[in-house]
GROMACS .gro file of C-alpha atoms in nm:
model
  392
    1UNK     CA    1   1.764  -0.121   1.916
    2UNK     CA    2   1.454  -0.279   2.010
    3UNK     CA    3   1.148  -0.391   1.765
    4UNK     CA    4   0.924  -0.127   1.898
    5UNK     CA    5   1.150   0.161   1.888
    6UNK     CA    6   1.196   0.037   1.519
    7UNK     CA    7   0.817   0.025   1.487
    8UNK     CA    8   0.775   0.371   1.595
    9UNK     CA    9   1.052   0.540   1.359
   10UNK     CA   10   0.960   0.327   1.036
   11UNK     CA   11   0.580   0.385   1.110
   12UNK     CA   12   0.657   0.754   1.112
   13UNK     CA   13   0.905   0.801   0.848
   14UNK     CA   14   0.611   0.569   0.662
   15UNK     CA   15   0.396   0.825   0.750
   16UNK     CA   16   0.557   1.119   0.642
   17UNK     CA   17   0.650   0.899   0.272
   18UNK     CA   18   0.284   0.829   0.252
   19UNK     CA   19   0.158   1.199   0.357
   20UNK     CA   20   0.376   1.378   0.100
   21UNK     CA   21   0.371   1.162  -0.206
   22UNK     CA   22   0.035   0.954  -0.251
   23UNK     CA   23  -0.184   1.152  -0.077
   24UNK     CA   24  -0.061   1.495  -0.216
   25UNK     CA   25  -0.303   1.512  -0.575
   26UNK     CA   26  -0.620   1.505  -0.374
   27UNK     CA   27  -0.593   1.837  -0.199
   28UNK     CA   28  -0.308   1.979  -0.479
   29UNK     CA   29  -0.432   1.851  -0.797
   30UNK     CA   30  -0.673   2.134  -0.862
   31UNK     CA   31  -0.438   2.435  -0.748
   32UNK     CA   32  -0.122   2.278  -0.959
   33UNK     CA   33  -0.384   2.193  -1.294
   34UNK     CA   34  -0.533   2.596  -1.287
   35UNK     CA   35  -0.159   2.730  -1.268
   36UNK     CA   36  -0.076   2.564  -1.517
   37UNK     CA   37  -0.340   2.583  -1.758
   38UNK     CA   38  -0.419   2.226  -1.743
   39UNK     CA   39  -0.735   2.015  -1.664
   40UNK     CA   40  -0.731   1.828  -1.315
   41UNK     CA   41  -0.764   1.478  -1.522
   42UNK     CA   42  -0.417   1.559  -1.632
   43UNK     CA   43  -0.226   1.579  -1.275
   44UNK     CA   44  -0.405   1.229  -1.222
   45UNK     CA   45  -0.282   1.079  -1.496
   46UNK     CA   46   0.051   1.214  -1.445
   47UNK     CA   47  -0.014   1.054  -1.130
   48UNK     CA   48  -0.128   0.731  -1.224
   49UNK     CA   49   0.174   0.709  -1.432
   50UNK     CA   50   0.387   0.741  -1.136
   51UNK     CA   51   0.160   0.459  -1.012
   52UNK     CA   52   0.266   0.258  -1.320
   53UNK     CA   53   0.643   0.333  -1.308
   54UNK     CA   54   0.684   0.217  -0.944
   55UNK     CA   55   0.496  -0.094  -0.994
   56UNK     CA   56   0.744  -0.146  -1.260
   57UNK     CA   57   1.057  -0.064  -1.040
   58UNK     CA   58   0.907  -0.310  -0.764
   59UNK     CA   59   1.133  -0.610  -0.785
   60UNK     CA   60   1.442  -0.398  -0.860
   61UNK     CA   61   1.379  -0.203  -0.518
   62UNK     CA   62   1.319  -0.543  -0.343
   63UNK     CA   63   1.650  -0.715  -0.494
   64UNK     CA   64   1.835  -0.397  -0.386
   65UNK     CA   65   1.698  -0.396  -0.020
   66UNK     CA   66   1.775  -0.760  -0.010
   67UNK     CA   67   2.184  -0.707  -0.074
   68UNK     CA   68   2.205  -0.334   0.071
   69UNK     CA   69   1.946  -0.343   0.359
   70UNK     CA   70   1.631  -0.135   0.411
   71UNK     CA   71   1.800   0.164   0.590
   72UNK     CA   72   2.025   0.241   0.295
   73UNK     CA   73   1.727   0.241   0.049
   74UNK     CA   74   1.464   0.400   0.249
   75UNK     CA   75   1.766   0.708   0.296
   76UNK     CA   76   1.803   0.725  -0.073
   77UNK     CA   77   1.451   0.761  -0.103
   78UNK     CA   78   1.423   1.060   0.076
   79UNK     CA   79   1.681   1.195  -0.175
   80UNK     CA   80   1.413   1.136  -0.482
   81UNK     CA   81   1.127   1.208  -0.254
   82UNK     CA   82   1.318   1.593  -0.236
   83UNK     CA   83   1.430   1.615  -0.571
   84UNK     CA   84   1.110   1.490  -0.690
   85UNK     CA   85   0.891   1.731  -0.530
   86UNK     CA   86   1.120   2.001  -0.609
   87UNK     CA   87   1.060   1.966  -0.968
   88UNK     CA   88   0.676   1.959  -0.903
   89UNK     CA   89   0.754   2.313  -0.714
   90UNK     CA   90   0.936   2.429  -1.048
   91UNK     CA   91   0.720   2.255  -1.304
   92UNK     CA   92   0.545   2.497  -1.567
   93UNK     CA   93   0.407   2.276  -1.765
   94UNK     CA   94   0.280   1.916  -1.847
   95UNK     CA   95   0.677   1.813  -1.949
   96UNK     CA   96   0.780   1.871  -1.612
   97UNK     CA   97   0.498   1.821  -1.425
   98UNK     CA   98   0.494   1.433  -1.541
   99UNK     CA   99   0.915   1.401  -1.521
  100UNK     CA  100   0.855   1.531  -1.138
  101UNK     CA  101   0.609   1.305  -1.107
  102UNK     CA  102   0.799   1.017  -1.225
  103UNK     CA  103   1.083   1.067  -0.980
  104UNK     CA  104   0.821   1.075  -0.700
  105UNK     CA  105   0.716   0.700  -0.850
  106UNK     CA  106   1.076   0.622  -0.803
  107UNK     CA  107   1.052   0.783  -0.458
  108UNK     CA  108   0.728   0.567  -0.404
  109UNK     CA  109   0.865   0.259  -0.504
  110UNK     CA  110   1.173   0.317  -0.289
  111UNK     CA  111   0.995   0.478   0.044
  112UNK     CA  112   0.671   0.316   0.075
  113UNK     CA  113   0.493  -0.007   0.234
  114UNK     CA  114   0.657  -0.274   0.035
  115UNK     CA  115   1.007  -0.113   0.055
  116UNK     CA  116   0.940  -0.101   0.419
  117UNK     CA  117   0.769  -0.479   0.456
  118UNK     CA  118   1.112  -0.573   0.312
  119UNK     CA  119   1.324  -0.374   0.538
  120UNK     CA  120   1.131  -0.542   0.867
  121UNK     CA  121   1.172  -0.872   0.679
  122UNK     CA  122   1.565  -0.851   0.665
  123UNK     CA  123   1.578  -0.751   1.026
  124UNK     CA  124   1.399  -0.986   1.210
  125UNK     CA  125   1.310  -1.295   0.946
  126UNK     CA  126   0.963  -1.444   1.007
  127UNK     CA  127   0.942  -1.291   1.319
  128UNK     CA  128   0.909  -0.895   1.130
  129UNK     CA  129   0.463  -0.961   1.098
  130UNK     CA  130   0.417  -0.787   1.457
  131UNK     CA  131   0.617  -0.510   1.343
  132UNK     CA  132   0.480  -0.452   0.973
  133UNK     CA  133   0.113  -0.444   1.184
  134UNK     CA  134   0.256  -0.198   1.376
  135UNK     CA  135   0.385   0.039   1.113
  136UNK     CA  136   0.042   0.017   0.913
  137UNK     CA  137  -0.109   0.105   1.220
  138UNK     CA  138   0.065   0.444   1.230
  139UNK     CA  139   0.095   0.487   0.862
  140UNK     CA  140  -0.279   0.430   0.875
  141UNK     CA  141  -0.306   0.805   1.002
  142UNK     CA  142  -0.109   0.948   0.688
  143UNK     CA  143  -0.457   1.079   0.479
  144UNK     CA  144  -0.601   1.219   0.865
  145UNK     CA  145  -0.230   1.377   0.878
  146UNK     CA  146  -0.114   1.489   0.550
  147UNK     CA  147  -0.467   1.632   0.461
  148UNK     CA  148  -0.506   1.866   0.679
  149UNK     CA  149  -0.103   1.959   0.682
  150UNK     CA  150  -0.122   2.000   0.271
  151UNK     CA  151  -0.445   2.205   0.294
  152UNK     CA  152  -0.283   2.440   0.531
  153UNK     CA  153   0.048   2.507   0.351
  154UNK     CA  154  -0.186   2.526   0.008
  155UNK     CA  155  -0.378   2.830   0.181
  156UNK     CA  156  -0.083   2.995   0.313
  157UNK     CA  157   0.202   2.918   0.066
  158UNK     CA  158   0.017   2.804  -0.272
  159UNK     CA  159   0.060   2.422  -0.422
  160UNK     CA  160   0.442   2.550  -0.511
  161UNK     CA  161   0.495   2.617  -0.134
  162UNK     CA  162   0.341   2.293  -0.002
  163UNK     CA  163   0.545   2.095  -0.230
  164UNK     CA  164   0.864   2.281  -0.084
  165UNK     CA  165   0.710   2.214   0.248
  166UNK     CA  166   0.722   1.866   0.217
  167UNK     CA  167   1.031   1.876   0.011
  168UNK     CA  168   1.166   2.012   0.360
  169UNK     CA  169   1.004   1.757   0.592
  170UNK     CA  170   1.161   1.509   0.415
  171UNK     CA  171   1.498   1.686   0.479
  172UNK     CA  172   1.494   1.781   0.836
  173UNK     CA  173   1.257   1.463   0.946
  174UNK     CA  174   1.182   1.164   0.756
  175UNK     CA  175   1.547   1.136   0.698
  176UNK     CA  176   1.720   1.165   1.010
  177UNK     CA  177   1.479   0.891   1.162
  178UNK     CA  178   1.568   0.686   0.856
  179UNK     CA  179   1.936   0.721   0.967
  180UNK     CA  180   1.848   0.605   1.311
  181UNK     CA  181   1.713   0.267   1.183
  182UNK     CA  182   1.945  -0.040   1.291
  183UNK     CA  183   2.254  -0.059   0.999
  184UNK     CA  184   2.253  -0.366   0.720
  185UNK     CA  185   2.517  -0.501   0.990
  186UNK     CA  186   2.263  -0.547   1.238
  187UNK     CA  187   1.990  -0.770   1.050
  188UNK     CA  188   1.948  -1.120   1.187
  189UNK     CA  189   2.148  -1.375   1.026
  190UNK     CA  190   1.907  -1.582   0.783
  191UNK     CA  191   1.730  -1.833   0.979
  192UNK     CA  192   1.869  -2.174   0.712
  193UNK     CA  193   2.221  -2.201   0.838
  194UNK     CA  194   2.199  -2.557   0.766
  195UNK     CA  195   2.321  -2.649   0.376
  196UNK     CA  196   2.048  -2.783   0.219
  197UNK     CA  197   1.967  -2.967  -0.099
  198UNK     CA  198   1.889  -2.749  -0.410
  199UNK     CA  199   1.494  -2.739  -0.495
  200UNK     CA  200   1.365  -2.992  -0.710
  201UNK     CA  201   1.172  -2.890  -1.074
  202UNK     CA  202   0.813  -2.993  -0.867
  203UNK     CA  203   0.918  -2.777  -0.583
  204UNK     CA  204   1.025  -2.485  -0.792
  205UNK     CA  205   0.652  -2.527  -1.009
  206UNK     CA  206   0.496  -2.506  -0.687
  207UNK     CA  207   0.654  -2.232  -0.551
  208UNK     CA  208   0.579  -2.021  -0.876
  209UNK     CA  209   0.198  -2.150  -0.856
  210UNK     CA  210   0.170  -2.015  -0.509
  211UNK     CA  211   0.317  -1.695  -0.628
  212UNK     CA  212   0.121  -1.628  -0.933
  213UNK     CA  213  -0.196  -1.717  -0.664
  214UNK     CA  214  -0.102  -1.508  -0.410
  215UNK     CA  215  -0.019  -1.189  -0.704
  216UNK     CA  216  -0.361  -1.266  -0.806
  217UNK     CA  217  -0.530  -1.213  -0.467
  218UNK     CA  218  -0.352  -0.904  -0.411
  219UNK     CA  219  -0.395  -0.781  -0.736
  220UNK     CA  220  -0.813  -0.823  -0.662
  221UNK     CA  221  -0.779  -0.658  -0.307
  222UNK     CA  222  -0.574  -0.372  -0.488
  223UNK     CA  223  -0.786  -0.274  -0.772
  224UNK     CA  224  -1.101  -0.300  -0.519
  225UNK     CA  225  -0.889  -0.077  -0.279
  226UNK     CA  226  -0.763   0.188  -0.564
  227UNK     CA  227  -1.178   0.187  -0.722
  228UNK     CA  228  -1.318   0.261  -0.424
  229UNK     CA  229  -1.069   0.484  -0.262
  230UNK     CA  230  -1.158   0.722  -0.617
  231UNK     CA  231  -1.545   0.626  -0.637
  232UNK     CA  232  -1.676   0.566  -0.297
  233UNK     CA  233  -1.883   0.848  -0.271
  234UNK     CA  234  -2.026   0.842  -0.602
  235UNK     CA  235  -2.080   0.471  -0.557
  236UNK     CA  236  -2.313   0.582  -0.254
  237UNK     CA  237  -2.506   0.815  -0.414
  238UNK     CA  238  -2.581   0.615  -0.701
  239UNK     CA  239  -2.727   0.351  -0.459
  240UNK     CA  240  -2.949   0.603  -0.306
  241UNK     CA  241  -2.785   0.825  -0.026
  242UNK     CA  242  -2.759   1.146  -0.014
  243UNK     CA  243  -2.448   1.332  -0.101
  244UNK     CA  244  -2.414   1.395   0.290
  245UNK     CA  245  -2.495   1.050   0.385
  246UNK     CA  246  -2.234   0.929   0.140
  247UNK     CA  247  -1.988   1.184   0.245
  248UNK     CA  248  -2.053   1.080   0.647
  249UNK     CA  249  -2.064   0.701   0.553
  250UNK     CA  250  -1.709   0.750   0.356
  251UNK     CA  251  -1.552   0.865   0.640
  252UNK     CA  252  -1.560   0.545   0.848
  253UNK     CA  253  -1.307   0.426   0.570
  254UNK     CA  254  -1.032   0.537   0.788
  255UNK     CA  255  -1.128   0.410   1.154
  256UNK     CA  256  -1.288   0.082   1.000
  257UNK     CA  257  -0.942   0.046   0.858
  258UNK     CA  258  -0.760   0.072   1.188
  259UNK     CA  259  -1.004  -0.097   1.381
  260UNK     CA  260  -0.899  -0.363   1.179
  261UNK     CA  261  -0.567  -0.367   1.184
  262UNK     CA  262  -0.570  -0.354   1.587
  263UNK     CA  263  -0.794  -0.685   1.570
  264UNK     CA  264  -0.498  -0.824   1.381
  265UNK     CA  265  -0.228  -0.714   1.596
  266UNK     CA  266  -0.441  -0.873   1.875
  267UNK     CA  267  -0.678  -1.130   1.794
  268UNK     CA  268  -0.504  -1.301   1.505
  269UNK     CA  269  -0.133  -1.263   1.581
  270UNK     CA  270  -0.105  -1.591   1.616
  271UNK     CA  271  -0.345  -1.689   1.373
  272UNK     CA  272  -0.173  -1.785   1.055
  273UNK     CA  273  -0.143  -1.486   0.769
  274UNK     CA  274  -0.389  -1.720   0.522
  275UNK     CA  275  -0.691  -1.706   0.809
  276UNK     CA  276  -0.593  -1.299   0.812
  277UNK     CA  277  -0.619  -1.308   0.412
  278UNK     CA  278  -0.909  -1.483   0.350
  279UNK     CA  279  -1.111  -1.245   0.641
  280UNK     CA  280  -1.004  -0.954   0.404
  281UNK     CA  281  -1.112  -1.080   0.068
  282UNK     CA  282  -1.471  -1.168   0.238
  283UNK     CA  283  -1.597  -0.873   0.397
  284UNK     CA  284  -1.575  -0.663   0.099
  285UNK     CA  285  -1.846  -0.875  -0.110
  286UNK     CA  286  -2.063  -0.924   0.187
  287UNK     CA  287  -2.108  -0.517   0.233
  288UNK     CA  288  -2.146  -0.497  -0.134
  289UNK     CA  289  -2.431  -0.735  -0.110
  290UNK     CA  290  -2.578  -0.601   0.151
  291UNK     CA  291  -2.571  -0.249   0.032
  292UNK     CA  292  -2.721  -0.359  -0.304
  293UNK     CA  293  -2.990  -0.630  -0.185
  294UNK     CA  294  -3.098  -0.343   0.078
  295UNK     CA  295  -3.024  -0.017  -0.032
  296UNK     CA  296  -2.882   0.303   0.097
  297UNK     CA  297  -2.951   0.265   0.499
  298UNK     CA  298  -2.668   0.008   0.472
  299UNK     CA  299  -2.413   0.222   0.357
  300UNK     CA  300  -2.241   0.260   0.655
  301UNK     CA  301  -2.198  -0.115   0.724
  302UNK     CA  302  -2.064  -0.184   0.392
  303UNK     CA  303  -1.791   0.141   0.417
  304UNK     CA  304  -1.729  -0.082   0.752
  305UNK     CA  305  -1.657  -0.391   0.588
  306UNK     CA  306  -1.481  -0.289   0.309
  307UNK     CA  307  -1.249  -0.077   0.518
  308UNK     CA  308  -1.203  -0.332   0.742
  309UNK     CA  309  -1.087  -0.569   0.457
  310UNK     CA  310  -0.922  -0.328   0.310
  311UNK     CA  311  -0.695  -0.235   0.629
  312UNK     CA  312  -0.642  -0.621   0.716
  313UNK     CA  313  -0.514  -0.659   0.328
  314UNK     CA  314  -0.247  -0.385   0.331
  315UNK     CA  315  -0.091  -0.618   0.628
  316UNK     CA  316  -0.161  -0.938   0.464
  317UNK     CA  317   0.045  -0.826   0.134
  318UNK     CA  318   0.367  -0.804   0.373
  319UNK     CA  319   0.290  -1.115   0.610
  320UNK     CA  320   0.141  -1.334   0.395
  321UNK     CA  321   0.476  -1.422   0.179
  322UNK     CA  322   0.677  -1.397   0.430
  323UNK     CA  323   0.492  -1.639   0.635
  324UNK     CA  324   0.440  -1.908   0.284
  325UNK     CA  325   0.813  -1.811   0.154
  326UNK     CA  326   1.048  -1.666   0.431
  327UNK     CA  327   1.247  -1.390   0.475
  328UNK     CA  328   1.521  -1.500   0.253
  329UNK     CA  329   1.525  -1.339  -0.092
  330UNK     CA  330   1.162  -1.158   0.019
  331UNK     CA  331   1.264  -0.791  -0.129
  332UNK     CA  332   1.277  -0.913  -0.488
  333UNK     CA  333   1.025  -1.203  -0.477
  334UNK     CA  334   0.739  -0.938  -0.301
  335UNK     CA  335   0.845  -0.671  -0.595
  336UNK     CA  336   0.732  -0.964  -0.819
  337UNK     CA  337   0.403  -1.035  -0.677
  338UNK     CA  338   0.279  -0.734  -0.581
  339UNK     CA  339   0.358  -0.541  -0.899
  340UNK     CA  340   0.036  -0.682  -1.146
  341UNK     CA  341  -0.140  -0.488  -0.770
  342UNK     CA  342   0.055  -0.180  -0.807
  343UNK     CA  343  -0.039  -0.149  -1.152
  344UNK     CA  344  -0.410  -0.241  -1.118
  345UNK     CA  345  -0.466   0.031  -0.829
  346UNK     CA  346  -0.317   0.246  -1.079
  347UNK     CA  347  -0.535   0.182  -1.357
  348UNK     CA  348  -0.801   0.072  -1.138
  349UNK     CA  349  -0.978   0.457  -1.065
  350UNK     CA  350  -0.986   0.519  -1.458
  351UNK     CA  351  -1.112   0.145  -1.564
  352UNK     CA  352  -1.384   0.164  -1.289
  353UNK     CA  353  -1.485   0.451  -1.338
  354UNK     CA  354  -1.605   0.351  -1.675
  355UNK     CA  355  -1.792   0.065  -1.530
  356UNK     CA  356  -1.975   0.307  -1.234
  357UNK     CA  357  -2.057   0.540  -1.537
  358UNK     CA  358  -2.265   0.278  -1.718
  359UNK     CA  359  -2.362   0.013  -1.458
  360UNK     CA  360  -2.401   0.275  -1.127
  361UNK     CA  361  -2.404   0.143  -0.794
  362UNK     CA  362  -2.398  -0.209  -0.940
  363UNK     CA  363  -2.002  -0.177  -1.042
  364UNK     CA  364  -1.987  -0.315  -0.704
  365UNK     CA  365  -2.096  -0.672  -0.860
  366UNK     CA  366  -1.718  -0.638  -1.053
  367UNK     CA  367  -1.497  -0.601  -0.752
  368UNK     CA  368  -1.752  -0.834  -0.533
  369UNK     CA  369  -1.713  -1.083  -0.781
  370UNK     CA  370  -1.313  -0.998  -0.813
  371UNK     CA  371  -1.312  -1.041  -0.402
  372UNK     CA  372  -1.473  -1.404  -0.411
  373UNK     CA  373  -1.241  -1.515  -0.727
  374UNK     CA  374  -0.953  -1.417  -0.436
  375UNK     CA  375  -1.090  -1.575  -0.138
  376UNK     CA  376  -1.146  -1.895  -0.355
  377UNK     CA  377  -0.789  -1.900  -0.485
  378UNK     CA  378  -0.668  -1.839  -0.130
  379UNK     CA  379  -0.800  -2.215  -0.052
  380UNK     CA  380  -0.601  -2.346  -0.355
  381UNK     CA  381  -0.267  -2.223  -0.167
  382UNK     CA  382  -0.026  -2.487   0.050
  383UNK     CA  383   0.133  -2.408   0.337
  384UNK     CA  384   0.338  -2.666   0.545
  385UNK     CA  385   0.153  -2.716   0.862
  386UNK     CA  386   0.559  -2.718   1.028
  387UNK     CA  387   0.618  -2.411   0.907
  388UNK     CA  388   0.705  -2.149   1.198
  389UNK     CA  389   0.429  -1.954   1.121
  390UNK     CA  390   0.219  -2.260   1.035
  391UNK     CA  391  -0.186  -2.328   1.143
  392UNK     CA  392  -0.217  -2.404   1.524
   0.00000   0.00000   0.00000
């Protein structure tokens, strides 16, 4: 099977994961929390602990796509994605609505990007970062898809419906083009035939310094991402737009983020991932400048930047340790580092939200300042200048 065809079913399967798991509280919270007698804060926090849960489950997904293969884990996925909304269809009351939502963070942590970055990474070794750009580019669509799709089974079937809906869509689609992706059997053969001596105690310390680097960066870029993603609007409107302006403003999020992604399936492909990562940390603290040295007519440009960032980071996470560490062993190692990010974005809406309560617009100093500690730490990595995906 070639890469693209694999590009095009794991983008869309990513989609459909994305669509009817992460992005189902903003257009169902409301519906689900008046049922059931409940205040919308408590869905999200159901939510967030979902969040929580499959940061935790991270590395365990990883180690398991690393001996079993993508294909197997991404099927069983769609299992807990079904059974998971299921129980959010039956839930009547705050005991099963956060036990549903659990399973869904199992689901999460099984379905998602990472579990996907992984399965690319077994198939095709250092060679996958073409395709994990390509499946963010069509994942990228998931809010513009699974919106609109959620809103329109909430109208016509109720929040119990669109949960069954989705339940289904896993069933009859995201599935079967799960089973079409290529078998464990068919992943390259590691790329290190050769035997080679074991690592030595300075080589092991240095690998776990770049690690705990790289964690930090994407733990920055994630609890900028998750803040935003929950306060943007606000964040506006507190720096002097209109509720309008902010709203038309916040909707460049989406093509800023794609724009992006096609400069780095173009432009940098053969850049190395660090050039790609330290782009992403800088644009979001030159917006927020910008927007706070000169006001609200700038609000636009900075929803550019940060989007942009925001889009090229997503890819980075997946390329980036691939590129520094290889393919071998990636599943669990990437569960490692990218969990302290999977558990910031989940905290992140609550914490900063606190902080944009008290400080306003200028909460945006926080994740600037967060952005810069990142792109600073990004200089303190190594990479071997040999390495295949080394600088040119």
């Amino acid at each position: 099977m070639s890469k693209s065809w694999v590009v095009v079913l794991l983008g869309t399967s990513q989609t459909l994961a994305w669509a009817s798991s992460y992005y189902i509280p903003a257009i169902l919270a409301g519906a689900m929390a008046r049922e059931l007698g409940l205040e919308a804060s408590t869905v999200f926090v159901a939510f967030s602990c979902a969040m929580l849960f499959t940061a935790f489950l991270g590395p365990r997904v990883g180690r398991a796509i690393d001996q079993y293969g993508g294909r197997v884990v991404l099927l069983a996925s769609n299992l807990v994605f079904i059974l998971g909304l299921a129980m959010l269809a039956m839930a009547h009351g705050p005991v099963m609505l956060f036990a549903a939502w659990l399973v869904l963070g199992l689901g999460m942590a099984m379905g998602l990007y990472d579990a996907a970055f992984a399965t690319l990474a077994g198939l095709y070794g250092k060679d996958a970062r073409s395709a994990i750009t390509g499946i963010t580019l069509i994942a990228g669509f998931a809010s513009t898809i699974g919106w609109p799709i959620s809103g329109l089974m909430l109208s016509e079937f109720g929040w119990r419906g669109a949960c069954w809906g989705w339940a289904l869509v896993h069933l009859a689609l995201a599935m079967p083009i799960n089973l079409m992706l290529p078998r464990p059997t068919q992943r390259a053969a590691p790329a290190a035939a050769k035997p080679v001596a074991p690592p030595s105690a300075e080589s092991q310390r240095e690998t776990r310094r770049t690690a705990i680097l790289m964690a930090f960066v994407f733990a920055s870029g994630g609890f900028a991402a998750a803040a935003l993603a929950a306060h943007l609007p606000a964040l506006l409107v507190s720096a002097g737009a209109t509720p309008a302006a902010a709203i038309a403003a916040g909707a460049l999020m989406g093509p800023a983020q794609v724009a992006a992604r096609v400069l780095e399936f173009t432009v940098l492909r053969r850049a190395h991932p660090l050039l790609s990562a330290k782009i992403a940390q800088v644009t979001h603290p030159i917006g927020a400048g910008v927007l706070l040295l000169l006001g609200a007519p700038f609000a636009p440009l900075f929803v550019l930047l940060h989007g942009a960032g925001n889009g090229i980071n997503t890819i980075v996470r997946g390329t980036l340790p691939l590129a520094v560490f290889g393919a071998a062993g990636y599943g669990a190692r990437q569960g490692l580092i990218v969990a302290p990010a999977r558990f910031l974005g989940a905290v992140a809406p609550a914490l900063f939200g606190f902080v944009v309560a008290a400080f306003g617009a200028h909460a945006l100093w926080v994740t600037a300042g967060l952005s810069l500690a990142a792109f600073a730490a990004l200089f303190m990595l190594r990479v071997a200048p040999g390495s295949p995906e080394g600088p040119r």
